[in-house]
Short mmCIF file of C-alpha atoms in Angstrom, two decimals:
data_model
loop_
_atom_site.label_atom_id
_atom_site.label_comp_id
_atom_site.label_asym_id
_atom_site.label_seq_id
_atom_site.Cartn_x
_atom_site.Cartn_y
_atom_site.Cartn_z
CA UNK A 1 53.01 -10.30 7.22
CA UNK A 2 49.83 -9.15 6.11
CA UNK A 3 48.21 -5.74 6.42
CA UNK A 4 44.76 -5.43 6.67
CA UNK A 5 43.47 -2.05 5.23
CA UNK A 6 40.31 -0.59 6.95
CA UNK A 7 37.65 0.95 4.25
CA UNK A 8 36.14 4.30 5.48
CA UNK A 9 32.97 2.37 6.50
CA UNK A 10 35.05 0.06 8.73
CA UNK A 11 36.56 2.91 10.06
CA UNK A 12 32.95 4.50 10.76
CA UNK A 13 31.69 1.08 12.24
CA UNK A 14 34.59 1.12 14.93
CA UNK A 15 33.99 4.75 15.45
CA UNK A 16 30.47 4.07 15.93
CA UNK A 17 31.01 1.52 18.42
CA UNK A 18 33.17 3.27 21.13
CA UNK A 19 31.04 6.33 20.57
CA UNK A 20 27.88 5.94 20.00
CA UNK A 21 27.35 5.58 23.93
CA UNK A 22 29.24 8.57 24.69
CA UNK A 23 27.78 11.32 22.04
CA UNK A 24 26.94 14.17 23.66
CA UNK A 25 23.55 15.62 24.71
CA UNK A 26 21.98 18.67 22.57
CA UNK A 27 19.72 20.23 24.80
CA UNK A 28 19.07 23.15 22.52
CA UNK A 29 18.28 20.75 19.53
CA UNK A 30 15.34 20.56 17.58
CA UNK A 31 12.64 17.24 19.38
CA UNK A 32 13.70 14.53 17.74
CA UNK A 33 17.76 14.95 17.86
CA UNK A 34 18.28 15.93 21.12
CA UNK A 35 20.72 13.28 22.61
CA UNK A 36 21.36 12.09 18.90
CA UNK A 37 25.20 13.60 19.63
CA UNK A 38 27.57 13.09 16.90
CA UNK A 39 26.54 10.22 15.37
CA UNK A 40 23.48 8.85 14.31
CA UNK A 41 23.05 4.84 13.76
CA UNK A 42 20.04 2.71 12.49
CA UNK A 43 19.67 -1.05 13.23
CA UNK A 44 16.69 -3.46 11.52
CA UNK A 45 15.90 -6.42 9.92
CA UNK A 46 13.32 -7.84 7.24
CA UNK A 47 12.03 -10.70 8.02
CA UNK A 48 10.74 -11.03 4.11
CA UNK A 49 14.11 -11.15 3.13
CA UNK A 50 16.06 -12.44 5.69
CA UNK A 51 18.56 -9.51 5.45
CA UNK A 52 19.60 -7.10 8.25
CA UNK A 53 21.35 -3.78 8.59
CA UNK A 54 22.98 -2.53 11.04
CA UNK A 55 24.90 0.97 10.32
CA UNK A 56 25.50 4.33 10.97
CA UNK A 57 24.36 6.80 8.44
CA UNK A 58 25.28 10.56 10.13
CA UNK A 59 28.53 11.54 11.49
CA UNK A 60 29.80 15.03 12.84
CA UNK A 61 26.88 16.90 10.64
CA UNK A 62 26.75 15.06 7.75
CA UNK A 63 24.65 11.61 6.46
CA UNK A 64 26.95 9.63 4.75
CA UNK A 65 26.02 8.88 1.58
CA UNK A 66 27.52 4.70 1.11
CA UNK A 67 24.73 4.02 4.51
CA UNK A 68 22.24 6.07 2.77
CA UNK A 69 22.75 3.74 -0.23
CA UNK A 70 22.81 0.90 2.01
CA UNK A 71 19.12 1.63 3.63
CA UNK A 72 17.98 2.22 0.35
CA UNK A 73 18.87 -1.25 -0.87
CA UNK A 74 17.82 -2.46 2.58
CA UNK A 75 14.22 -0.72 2.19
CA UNK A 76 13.16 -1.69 -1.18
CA UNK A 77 10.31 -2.80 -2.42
CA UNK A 78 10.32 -6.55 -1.54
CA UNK A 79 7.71 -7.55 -3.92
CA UNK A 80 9.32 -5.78 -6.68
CA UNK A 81 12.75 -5.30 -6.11
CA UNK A 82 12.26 -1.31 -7.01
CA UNK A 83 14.44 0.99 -4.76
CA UNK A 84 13.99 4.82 -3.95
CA UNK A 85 15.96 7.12 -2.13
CA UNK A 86 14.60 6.94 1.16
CA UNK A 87 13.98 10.29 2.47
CA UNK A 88 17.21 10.66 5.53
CA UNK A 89 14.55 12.27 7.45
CA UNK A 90 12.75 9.45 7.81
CA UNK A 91 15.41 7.68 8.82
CA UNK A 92 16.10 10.12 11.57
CA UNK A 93 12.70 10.02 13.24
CA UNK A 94 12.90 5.89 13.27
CA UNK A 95 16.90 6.00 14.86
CA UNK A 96 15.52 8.83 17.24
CA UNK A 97 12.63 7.27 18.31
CA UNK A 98 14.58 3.59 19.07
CA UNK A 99 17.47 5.50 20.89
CA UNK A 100 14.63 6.62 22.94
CA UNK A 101 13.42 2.77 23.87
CA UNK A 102 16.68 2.20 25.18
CA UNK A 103 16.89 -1.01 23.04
CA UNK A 104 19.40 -2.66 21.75
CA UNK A 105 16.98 -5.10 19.95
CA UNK A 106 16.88 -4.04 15.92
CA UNK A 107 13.65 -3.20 14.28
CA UNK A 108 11.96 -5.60 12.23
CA UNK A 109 10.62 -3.72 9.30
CA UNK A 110 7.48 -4.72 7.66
CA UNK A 111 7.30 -2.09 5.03
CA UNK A 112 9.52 0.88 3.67
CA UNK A 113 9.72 1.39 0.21
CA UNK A 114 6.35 0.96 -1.82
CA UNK A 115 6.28 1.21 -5.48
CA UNK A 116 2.63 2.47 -6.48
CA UNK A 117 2.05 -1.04 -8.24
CA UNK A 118 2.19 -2.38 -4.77
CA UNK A 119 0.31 0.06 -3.37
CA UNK A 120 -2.41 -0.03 -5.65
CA UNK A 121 -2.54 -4.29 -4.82
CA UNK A 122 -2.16 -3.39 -0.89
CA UNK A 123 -4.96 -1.29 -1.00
CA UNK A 124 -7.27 -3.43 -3.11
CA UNK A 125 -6.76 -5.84 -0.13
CA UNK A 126 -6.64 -3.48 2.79
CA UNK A 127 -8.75 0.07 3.31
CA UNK A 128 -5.66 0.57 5.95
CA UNK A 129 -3.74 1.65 2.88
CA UNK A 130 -3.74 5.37 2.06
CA UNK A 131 -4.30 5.96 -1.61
CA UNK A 132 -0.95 8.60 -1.88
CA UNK A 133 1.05 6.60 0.87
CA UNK A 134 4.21 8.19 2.03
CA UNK A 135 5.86 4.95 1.64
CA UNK A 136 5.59 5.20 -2.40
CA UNK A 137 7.81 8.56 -1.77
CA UNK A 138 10.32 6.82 0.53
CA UNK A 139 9.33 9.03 3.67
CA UNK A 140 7.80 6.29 5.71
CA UNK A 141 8.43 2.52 7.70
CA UNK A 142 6.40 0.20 9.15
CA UNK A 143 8.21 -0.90 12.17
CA UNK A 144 8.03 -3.35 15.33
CA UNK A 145 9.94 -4.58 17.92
CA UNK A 146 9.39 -7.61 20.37
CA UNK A 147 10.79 -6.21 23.20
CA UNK A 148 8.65 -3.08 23.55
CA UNK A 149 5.07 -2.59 22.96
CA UNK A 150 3.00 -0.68 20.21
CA UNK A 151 2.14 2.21 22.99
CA UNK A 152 4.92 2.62 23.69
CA UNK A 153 6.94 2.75 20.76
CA UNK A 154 3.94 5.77 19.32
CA UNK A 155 4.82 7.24 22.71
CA UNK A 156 8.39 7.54 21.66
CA UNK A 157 7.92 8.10 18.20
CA UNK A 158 5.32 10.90 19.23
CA UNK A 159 7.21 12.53 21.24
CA UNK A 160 10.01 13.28 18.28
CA UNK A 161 7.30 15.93 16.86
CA UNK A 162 8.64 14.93 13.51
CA UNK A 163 6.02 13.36 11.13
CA UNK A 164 3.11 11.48 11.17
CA UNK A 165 2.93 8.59 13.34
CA UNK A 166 0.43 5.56 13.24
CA UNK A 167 -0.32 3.16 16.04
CA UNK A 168 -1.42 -0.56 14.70
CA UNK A 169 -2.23 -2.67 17.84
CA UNK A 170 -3.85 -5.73 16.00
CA UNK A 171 -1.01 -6.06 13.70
CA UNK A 172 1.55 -5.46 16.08
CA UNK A 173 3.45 -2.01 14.49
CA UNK A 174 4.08 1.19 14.09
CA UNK A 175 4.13 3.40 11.44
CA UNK A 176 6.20 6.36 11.30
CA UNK A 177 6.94 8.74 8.70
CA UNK A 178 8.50 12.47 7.81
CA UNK A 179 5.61 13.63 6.78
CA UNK A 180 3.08 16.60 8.54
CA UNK A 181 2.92 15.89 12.33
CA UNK A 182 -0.28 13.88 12.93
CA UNK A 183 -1.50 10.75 14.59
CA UNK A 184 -4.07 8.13 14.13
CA UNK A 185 -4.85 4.77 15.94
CA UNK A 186 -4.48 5.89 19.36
#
């Protein structure tokens, strides 16, 4: 007979499944986390990698710090392989804002983590690209999903009151960040 130990993230990952859908409602919590409950999860993919993550990275109060790792991996740089530690925070306004889409779809991410070198080439190429980018700090993600539009995932991410938030209709994303509250591109 053979016993199958569970590792503490398998044990979060079944947690996470029978209650994500039942975490409770914070009414007297700060924008962005009310109806985040107990747990907070995060689900995208890269489609310049061809990896995906799906995982939850807060339970009971506390981010756990093997996810964290994991997003920060997940995140990198692309071009250059360079990882930062992604600001949680960001994190938090990108889970908030797709629990509020009622999706179930990932997010394809486009860009998180931006080492200045790349930077520096993006915005030789594009005057979209802010010379002191949040993403070379790990506080920001470039973000779409298929099965809900650009309006209104800057509605939802808007309406967090979290960070800055960016609305790209030509190419199809959103940017959104933990930065000062502002917006652009509406």
């Amino acid at each position: 007979m053979t016993i199958d130990l569970l590792s503490r993230r398998g044990v979060l990952g079944v947690f996470a499944a029978t209650s994500v859908a039942a975490a409770p409602v914070m009414a007297n919590a700060f924008g962005f986390l009310r109806g985040a409950g107990d747990v907070r999860r995060i689900r995208m993919y890269s489609g310049r990698t061809g990896e995906s993550i799906d995982t939850v990275y807060w339970v009971d109060g506390k981010y756990v710090r093997e996810a964290l790792n994991e997003i920060n991996v997940f995140m990198r740089d692309w071009r250059s392989g360079d990882t930062i530690g992604i600001d949680p925070r960001a994190i938090d306004v990108a889970a908030a804002s797709h629990r509020l889409l009622q999706t179930n779809e990932p997010y394809m991410m486009l860009s998180g983590y931006r080492s200045p070198r790349t930077n520096a080439m993006l915005r030789r190429r594009s005057s979209g690209v802010a010379r002191n980018s949040l993403h070379m700090t790990g506080k920001a993600a470039d973000l779409r999903l298929k099965s809900r539009s650009v309006a209104q995932m800057y509605r939802a991410a808007i309406s967090c009151k979290a960070g800055g938030v960016g609305k790209y209709s030509r190419s199809n994303f959103v940017h959104m960040d933990c930065g000062p509250i502002r917006t652009w591109g509406a």
